XYZ file of C-alpha atoms in Angstrom:
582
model
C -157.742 -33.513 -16.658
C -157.072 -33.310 -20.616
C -160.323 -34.331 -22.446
C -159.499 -36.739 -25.299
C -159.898 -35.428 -28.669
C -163.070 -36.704 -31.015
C -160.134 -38.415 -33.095
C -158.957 -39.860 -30.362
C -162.099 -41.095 -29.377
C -163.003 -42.577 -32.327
C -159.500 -44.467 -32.894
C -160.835 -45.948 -29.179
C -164.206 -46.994 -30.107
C -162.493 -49.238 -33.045
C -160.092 -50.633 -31.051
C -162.262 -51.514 -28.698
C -165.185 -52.757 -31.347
C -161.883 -54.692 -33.123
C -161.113 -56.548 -29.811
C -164.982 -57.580 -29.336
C -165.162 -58.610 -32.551
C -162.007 -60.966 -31.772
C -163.435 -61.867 -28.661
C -167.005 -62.835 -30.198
C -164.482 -65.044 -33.083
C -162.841 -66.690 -30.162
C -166.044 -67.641 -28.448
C -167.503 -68.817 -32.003
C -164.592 -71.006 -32.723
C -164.361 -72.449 -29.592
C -168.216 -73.452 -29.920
C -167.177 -74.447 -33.570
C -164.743 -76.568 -32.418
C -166.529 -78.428 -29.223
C -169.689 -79.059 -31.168
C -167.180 -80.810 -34.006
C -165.241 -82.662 -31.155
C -168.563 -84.046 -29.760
C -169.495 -84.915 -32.881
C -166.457 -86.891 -34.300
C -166.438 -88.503 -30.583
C -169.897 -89.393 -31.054
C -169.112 -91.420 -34.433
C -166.511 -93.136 -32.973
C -169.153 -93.934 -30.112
C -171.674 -94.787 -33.053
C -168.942 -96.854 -34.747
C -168.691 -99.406 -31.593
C -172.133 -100.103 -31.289
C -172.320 -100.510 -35.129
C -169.151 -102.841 -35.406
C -170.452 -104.633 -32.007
C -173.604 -105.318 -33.965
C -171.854 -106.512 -36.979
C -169.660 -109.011 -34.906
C -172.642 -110.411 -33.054
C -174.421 -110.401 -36.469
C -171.791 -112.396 -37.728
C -171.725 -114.706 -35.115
C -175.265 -115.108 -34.804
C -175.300 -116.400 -38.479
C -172.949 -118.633 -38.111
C -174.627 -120.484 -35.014
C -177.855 -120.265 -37.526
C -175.857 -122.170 -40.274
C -174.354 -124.439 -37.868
C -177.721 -125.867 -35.644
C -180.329 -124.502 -37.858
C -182.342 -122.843 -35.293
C -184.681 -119.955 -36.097
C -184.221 -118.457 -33.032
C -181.099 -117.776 -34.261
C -182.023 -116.363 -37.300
C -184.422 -114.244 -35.673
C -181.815 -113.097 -33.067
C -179.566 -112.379 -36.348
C -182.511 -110.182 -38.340
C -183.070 -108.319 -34.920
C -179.468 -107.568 -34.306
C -179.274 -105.865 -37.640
C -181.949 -103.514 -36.453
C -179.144 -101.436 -34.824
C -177.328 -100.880 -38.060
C -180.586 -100.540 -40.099
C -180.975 -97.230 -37.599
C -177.881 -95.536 -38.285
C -178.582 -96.232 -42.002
C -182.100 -94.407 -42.015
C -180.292 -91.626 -39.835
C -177.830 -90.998 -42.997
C -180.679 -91.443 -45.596
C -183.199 -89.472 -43.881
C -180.736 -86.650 -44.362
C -180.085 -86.877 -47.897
C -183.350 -86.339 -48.624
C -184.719 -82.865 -50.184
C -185.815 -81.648 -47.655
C -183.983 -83.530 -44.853
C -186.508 -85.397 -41.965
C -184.516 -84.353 -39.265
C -187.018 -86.310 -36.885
C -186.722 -89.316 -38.590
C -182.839 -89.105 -38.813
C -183.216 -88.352 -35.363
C -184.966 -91.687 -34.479
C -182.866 -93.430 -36.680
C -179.739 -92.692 -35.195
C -181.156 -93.429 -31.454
C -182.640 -96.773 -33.027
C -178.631 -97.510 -33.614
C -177.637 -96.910 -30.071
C -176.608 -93.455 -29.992
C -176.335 -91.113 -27.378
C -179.472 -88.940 -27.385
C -177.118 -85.911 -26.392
C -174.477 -86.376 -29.396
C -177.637 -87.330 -32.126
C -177.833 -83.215 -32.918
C -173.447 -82.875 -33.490
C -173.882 -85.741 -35.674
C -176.624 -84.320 -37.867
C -174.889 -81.055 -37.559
C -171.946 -82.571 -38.926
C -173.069 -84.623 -41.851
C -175.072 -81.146 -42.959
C -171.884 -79.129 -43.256
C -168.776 -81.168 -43.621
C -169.962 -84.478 -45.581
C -168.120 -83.023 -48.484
C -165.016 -82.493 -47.267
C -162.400 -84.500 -46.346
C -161.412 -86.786 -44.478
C -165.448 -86.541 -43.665
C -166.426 -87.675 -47.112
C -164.080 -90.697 -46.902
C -165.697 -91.462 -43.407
C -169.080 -91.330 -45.447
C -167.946 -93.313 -48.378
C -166.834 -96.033 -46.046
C -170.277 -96.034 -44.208
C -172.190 -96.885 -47.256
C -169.848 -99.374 -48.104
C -170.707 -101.096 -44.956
C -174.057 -100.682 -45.257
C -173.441 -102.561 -48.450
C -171.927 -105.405 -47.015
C -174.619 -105.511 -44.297
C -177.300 -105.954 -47.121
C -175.427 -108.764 -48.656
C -174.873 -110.035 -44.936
C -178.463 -109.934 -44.008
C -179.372 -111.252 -47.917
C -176.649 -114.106 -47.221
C -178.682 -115.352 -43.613
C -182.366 -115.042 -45.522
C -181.017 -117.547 -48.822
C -180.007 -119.998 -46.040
C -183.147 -119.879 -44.737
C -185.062 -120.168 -47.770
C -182.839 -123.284 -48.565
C -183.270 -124.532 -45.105
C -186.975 -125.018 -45.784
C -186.253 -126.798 -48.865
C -184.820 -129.846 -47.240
C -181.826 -131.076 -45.898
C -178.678 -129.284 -46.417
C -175.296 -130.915 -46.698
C -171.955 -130.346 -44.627
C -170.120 -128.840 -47.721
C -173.049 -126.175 -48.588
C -172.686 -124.922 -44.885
C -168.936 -124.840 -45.060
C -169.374 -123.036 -48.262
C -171.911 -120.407 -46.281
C -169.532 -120.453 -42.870
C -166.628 -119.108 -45.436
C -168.937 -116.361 -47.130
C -169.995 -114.929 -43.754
C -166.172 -115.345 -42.468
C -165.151 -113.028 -45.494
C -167.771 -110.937 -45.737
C -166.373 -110.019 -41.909
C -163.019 -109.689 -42.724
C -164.281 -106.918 -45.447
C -166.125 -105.573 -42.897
C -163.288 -105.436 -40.593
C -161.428 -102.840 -43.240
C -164.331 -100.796 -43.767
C -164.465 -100.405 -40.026
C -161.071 -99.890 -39.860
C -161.355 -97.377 -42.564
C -164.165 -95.243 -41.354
C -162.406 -95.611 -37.793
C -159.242 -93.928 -39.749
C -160.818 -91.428 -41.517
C -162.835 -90.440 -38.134
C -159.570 -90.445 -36.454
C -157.803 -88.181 -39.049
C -160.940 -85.333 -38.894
C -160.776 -85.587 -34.711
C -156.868 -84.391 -35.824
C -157.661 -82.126 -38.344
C -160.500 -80.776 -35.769
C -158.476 -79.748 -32.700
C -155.419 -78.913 -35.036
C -157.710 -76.244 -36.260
C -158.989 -74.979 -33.187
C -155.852 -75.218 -31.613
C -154.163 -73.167 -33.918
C -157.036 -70.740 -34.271
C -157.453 -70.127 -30.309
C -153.602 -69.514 -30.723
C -153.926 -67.100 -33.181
C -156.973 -65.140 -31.960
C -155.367 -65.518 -28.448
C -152.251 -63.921 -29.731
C -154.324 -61.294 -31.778
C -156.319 -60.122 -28.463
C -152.778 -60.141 -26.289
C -151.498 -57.643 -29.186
C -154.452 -55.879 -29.256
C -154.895 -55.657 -25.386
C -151.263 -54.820 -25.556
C -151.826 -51.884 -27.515
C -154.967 -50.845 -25.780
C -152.786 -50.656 -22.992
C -149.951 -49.077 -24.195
C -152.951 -46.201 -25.980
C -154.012 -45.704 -22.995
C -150.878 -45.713 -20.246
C -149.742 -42.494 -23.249
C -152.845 -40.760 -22.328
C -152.827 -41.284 -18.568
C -148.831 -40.058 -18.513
C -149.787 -37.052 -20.913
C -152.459 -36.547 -18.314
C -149.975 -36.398 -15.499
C -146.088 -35.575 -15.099
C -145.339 -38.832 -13.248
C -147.479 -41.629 -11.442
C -147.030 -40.925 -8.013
C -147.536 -43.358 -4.999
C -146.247 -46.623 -6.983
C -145.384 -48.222 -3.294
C -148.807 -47.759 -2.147
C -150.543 -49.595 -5.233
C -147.682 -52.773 -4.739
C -148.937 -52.555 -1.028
C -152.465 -53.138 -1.971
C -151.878 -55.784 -3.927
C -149.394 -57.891 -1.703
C -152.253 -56.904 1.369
C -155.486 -57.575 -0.528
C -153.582 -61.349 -2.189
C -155.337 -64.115 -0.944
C -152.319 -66.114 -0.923
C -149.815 -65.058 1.509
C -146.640 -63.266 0.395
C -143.019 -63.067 2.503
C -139.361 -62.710 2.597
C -137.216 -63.461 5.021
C -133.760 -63.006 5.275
C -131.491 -65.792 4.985
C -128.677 -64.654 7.349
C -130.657 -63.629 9.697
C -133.562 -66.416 9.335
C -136.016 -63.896 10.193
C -139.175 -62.691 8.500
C -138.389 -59.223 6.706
C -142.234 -58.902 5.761
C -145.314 -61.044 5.584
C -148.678 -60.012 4.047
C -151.648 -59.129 6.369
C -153.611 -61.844 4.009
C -151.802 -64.443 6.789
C -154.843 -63.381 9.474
C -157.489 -64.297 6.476
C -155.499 -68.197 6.181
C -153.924 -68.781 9.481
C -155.899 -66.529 12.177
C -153.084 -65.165 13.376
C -151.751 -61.601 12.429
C -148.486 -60.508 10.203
C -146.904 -58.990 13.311
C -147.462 -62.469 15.636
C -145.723 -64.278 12.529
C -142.940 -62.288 12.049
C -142.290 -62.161 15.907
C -142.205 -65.170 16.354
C -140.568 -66.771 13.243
C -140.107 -69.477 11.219
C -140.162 -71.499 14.986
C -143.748 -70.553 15.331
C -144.754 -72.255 11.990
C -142.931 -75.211 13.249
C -144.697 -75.117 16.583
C -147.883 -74.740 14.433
C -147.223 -77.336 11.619
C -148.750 -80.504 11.723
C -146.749 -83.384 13.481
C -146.762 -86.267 10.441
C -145.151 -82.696 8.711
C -142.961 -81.660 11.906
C -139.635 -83.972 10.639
C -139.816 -83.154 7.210
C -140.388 -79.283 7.574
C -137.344 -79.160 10.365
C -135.016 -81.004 7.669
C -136.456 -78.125 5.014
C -135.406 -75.377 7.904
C -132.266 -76.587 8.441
C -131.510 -76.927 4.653
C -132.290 -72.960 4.572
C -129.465 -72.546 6.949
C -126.636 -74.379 5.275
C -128.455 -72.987 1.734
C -125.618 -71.783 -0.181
C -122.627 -74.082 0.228
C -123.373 -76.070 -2.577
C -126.630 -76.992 -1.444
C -129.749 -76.719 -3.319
C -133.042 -75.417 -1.762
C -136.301 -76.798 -1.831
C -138.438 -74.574 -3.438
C -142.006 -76.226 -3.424
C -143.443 -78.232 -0.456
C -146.817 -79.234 1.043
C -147.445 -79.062 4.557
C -150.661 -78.781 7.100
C -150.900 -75.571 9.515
C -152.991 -75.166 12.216
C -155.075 -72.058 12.218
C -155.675 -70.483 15.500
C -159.820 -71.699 15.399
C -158.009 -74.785 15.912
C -158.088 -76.801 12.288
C -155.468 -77.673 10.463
C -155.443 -76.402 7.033
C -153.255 -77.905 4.128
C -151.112 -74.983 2.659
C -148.761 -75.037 -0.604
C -145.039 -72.798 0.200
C -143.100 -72.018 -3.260
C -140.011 -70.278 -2.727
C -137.248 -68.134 -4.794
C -134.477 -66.908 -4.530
C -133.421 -63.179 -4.510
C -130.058 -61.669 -5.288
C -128.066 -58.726 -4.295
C -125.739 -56.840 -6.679
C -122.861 -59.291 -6.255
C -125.162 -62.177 -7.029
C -125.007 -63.499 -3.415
C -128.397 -65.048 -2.030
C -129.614 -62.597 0.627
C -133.439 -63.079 0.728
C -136.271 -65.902 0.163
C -139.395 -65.083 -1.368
C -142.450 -67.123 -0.893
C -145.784 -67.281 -1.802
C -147.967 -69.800 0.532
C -151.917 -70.631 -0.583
C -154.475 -72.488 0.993
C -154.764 -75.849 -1.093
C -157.017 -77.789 1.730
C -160.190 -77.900 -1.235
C -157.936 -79.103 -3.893
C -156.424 -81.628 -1.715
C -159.867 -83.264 -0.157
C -160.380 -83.240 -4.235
C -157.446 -85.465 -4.742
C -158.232 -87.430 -2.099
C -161.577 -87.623 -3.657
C -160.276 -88.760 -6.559
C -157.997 -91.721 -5.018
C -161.031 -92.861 -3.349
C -163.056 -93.094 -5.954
C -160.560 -94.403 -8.025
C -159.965 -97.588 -5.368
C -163.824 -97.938 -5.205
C -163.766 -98.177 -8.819
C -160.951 -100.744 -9.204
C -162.256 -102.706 -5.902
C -166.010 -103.156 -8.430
C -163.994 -103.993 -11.122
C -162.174 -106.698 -9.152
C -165.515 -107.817 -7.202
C -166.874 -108.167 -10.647
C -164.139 -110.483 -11.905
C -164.710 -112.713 -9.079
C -168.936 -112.823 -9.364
C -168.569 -113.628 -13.029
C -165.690 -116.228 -12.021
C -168.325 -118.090 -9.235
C -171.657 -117.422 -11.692
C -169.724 -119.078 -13.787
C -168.405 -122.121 -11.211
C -172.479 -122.189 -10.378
C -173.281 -122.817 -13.804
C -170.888 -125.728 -13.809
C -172.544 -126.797 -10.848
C -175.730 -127.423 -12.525
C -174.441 -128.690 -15.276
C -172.500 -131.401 -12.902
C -175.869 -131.872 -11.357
C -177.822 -132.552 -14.595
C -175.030 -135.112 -16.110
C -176.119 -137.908 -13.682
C -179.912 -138.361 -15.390
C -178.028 -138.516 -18.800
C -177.121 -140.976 -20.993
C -173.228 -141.533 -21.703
C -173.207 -139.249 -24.710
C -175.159 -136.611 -23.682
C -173.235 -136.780 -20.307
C -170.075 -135.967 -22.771
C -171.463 -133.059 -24.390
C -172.200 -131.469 -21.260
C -168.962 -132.475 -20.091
C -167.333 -130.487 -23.209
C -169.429 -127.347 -22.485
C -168.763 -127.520 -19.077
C -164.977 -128.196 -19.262
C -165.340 -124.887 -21.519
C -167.067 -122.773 -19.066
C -164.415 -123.727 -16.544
C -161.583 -122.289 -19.068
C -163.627 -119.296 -18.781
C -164.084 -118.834 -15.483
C -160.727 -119.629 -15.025
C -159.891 -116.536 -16.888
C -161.917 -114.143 -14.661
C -160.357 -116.021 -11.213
C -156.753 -114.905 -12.685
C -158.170 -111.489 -13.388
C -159.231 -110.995 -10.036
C -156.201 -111.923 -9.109
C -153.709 -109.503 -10.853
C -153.403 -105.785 -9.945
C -154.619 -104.807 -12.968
C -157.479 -106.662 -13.590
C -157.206 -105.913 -17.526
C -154.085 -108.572 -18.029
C -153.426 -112.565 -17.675
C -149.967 -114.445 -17.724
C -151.255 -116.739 -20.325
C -148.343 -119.328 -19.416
C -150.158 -119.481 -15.323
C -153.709 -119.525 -17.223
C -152.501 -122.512 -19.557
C -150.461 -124.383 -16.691
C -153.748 -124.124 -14.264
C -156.016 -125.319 -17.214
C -153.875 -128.080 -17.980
C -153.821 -129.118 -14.286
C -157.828 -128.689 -14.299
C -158.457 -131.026 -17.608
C -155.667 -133.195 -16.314
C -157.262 -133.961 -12.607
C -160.699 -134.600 -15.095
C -159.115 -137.352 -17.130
C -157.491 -138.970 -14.969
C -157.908 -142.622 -13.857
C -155.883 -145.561 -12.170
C -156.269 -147.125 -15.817
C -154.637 -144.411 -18.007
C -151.750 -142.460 -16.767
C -150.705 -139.344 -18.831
C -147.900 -137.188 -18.182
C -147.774 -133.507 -19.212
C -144.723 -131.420 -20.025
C -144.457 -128.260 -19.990
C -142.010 -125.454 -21.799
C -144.131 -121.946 -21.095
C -142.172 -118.721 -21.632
C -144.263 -115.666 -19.333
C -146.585 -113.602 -21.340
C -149.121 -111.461 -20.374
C -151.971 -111.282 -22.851
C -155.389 -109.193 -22.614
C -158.868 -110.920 -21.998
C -159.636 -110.717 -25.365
C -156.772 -112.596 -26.071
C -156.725 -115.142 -23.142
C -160.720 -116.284 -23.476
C -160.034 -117.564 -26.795
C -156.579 -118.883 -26.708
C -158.088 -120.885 -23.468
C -160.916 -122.237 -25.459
C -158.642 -123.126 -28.181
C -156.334 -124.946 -25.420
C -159.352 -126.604 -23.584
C -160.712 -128.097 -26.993
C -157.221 -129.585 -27.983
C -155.997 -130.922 -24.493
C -159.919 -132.697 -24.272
C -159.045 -133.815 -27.649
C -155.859 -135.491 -26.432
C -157.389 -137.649 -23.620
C -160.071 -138.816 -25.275
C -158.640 -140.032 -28.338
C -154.750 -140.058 -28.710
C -154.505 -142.960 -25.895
C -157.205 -145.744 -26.510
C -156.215 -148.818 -25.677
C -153.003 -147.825 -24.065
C -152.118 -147.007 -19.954
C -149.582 -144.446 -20.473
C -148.613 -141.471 -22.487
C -147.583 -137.999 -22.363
C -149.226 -134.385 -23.846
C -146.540 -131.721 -24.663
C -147.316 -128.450 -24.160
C -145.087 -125.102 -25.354
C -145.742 -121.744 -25.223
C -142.819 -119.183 -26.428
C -142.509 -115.728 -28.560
C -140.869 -114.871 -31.624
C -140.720 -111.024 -31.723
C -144.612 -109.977 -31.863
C -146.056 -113.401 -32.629
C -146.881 -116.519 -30.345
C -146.584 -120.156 -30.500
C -148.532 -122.342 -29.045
C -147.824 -126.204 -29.501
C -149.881 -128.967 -27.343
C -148.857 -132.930 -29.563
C -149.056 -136.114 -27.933
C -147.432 -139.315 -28.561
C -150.541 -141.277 -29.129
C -152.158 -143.142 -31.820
C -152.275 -140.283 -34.147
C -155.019 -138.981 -37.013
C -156.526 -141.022 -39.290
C -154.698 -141.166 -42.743
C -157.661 -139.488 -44.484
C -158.302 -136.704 -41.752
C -158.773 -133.393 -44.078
C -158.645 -130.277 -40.957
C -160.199 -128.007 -43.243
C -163.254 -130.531 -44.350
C -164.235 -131.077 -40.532
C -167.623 -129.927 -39.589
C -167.944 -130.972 -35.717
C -168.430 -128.494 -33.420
C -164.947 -128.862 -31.985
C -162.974 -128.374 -34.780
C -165.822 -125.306 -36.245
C -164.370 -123.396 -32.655
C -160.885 -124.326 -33.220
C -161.465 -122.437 -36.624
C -163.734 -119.337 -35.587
C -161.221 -118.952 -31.946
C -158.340 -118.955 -34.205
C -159.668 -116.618 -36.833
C -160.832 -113.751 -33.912
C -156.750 -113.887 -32.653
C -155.874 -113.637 -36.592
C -154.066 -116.673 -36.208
C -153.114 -119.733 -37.933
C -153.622 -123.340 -36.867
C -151.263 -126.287 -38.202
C -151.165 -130.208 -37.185
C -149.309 -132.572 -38.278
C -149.998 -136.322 -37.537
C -146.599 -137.891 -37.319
C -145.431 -140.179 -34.304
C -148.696 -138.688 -32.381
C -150.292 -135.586 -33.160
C -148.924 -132.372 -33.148
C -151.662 -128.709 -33.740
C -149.486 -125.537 -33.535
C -151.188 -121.814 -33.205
C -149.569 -118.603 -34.120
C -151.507 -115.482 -33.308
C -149.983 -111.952 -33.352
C -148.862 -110.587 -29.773
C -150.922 -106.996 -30.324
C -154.244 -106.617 -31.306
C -154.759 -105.151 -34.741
C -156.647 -102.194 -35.781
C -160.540 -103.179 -36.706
């Protein structure tokens, strides 16, 4: 054997030290680019919990301003906690040096996942300053900002709240500074959310491209490598000998199972001895006895379809395509069946005529009991879901219960006020009992929901002494939860409204109510023909709790509310179709 030369050597050792240097990149990058990926994932994550807080801050306030209970208020200050941690996190690491431990504890203190803390610190360290990072950070402190002024907005109401009395126009006044101070919120989020979404891009963009290119780099190289060396081995010796022999070992030592067979003579030409390792039984029993013993041996669920594949083979060729891929179960000759995958091609002679089929057959029994695995777990999954649905719906029906329990010791108007919140609590369980109902228990045909509420607050009302009749004009729509819950409180408060004030004095009358769509917005109309609103009724100057909902339910669909109180009364909602981006 030739002995390579020192020159040759050495262009070998940097060949080789180039490809492990590309391999060592590759690894690097790929760590580079998971630790980024868990951290951007791990801000959106942070961003949830931070805009859950806000919302529930929000709405926290709001019940503060509205009943003037410190629990609220102290429910409000606690909330805020969560986004107080996430801003000592960030501060704790602008300091010189950073406190990595307090970051750390701030960060947890906002709900993050312990695992995904170190990515985030990571990534604030060494990509704060570049964009879309930076913007991500920008938009942060700006909602921290707004935060302060929320949290300073809740402790001037309670200083004035010790003060005295305070009047229905102050709180409207406060109700509209915490209902913009959300909606500025609501960009920031959506802007941090953005600028998140646009580095997660950027992120596997780069490592996407970079795997590519060291990928491609290490094929040329390995190409090359090979090609170096398959120069020496031939200068080495004349001509590789026994070619046959090394395809033999291959197609012998494959644990998948390799044939032909011929298609004139629908006989085996050759099958792999890897056949004994799958089915038991040897190359020479298989080819003996034929395609005939597989059918003898297949599975009998798989015993039509396989003798339909068969007899395609035969008439394979007069137009007739064949069926290259197919599943089937085998039994082995210890006596289990196993499930096996058969692809097949097609091989041509010199006058491109089909003479021979090629296959390749592989155990796939462990990747199928995976699958199954996977369906299983998937219906156990869906049957929770569904089984929650319906325990919310009857907690729910239990609570009503009680309440229906507790009216009879009241007096008439506190029996009405639990007769609001209950009728409320009905429209939400009512929700749930439709979602346990549908097949994807995500989704509600909010013309059903309405018509079954309607039917609910109808069989309420009525009496022998006041007659109502209700019309309906309902286009289908399905609409999400977070859609439905509201849009059935918002329903619930105006149909209530109807009964108990549009018909005094009078036996008979009739609620309207429509529900249609107009490209990606809906319309919702419920008017009466009663005795209408007073002359001086101002919508926007009412401060009961009924008409405070119909304004905070219509603001969370972004929609509008209009009435007009002509010939009856007559409150119209339009709400967008799709959720927006927060």
């Amino acid at each position: 054997m030739k002995m390579l030369s020192v020159k040759e050597r050495g262009n070998e050792i940097k060949i080789i030290i180039i490809f492990i240097v590309m391999g060592v990149s590759y690894v690097l990058i790929n760590d580079a680019g998971s630790r980024l990926m868990s951290g951007t994932r791990a801000y959106f994550s942070g961003q949830n919990h931070w805009m859950k807080a806000q919302k529930q801050a929000s709405l926290v306030l709001v019940k503060y301003i509205q009943y003037e209970d410190e629990e609220y208020f102290s429910e409000f200050t606690t909330i805020l906690d969560v986004i107080e941690g996430d801003k000592q996190g960030r501060e704790m690491l602008n300091v010189d040096p950073p406190d990595y431990e307090r970051s750390y504890q701030g960060f947890l203190q906002g709900k993050n996942d312990p695992r995904d803390i170190p990515h985030m610190i990571w990534i604030y360290n060494y990509f704060s300053d570049y964009e879309p990072i930076s913007s991500a950070v920008v938009s942060w402190k700006e909602g921290e900002e707004k935060i302060d002024e929320l949290r300073v907005l809740g402790e001037d109401f309670a200083q004035l709240r010790q003060s005295g009395e305070i009047a229905p126009n102050l709180k409207e006044e406060y109700f509209d500074k915490v209902y913009e101070l959300d909606e500025e919120l609501s960009v920031i989020e959506s802007n941090f959310s953005a600028a998140i979404s646009e580095a997660g891009y950027l992120i596997t963009d780069f490592v996407y491209w970079a795997t590519i290119t060291i990928g491609l780099l290490l094929t040329v190289i390995a190409g090359f490598i090979t090609t170096y060396q398959v120069r020496n081995i031939r200068r080495w010796n004349e001509q590789i000998r026994g070619t046959d022999q090394k395809f033999k070992n291959v197609l012998e030592n494959s644990r998948d199972v390799i044939y032909q067979m011929n298609l004139k003579t629908g006989k085996y030409e050759y099958m792999s001895p890897s056949v004994k390792n799958m089915t038991g039984y040897s190359a020479e029993e298989i080819m003996n006895g034929g395609p005939q013993l597989m059918l003898s041996l297949t599975h009998p669920e798989d015993l039509d379809r396989m003798m339909k594949e068969l007899n395609s083979l035969e008439k394979f060729g007069n137009g007739k395509k064949m069926i290259t891929d197919t599943e089937f179960r085998v039994l082995t000759k210890a006596g289990s069946y196993i499930w096996v995958n058969n692809k097949r091609s097609v091989v041509k002679n010199e006058k491109n005529e089909d003479v021979n089929i090629i296959g390749n057959v592989r155990d796939i029994t462990e990747r199928k009991a995976y699958v199954d695995a996977l369906d299983a777990s998937l219906k156990e999954k869906e049957m929770l879901l569904s089984e929650i649905h319906h325990r919310v719906k009857n907690n729910l029906s239990i609570v009503s219960s009680l309440i229906e329990l507790q009216k009879g010791s009241l007096s008439h108007a506190d029996e009405e006020a639990f007769q609001k919140i209950q009728s409320r609590i009905k429209s939400i369980a009512l929700v749930h009992e439709k979602l346990y109902q549908t097949e994807t228990l995500a989704d509600v045909d909010l013309a059903e929901y309405i018509q079954d509420l309607t039917q609910m607050i109808s069989s309420t009302y009525s009496t022998e002494s006041l007659r109502v009749n209700i019309v309906e004009e309902m286009e289908p729509l399905v609409v999400n939860i977070k859609k439905a819950v509201p849009v059935g409180l918002i329903c619930n408060e105006l149909l209530n409204n109807c009964y108990k004030h549009a018909f005094k004095g009078r036996s008979k009358g009739e609620i309207r109510v429509t529900l249609k769509r107009e490209e990606e917005k809906v319309y919702m109309t419920i008017s009466d023909d009663g005795v209408g609103l007073p002359k001086d009724f101002d919508f926007n100057t009412q401060s009961s709790l009924g008409m405070t909902l119909l304004k905070a339910l219509t603001r969370q669909v972004k929609g509008e509310i209009k009435f007009q109180a002509d010939q009856g009364t007559r409150f119209t909602i339009c709400f967008p179709l799709s959720d927006q981006k927060v």
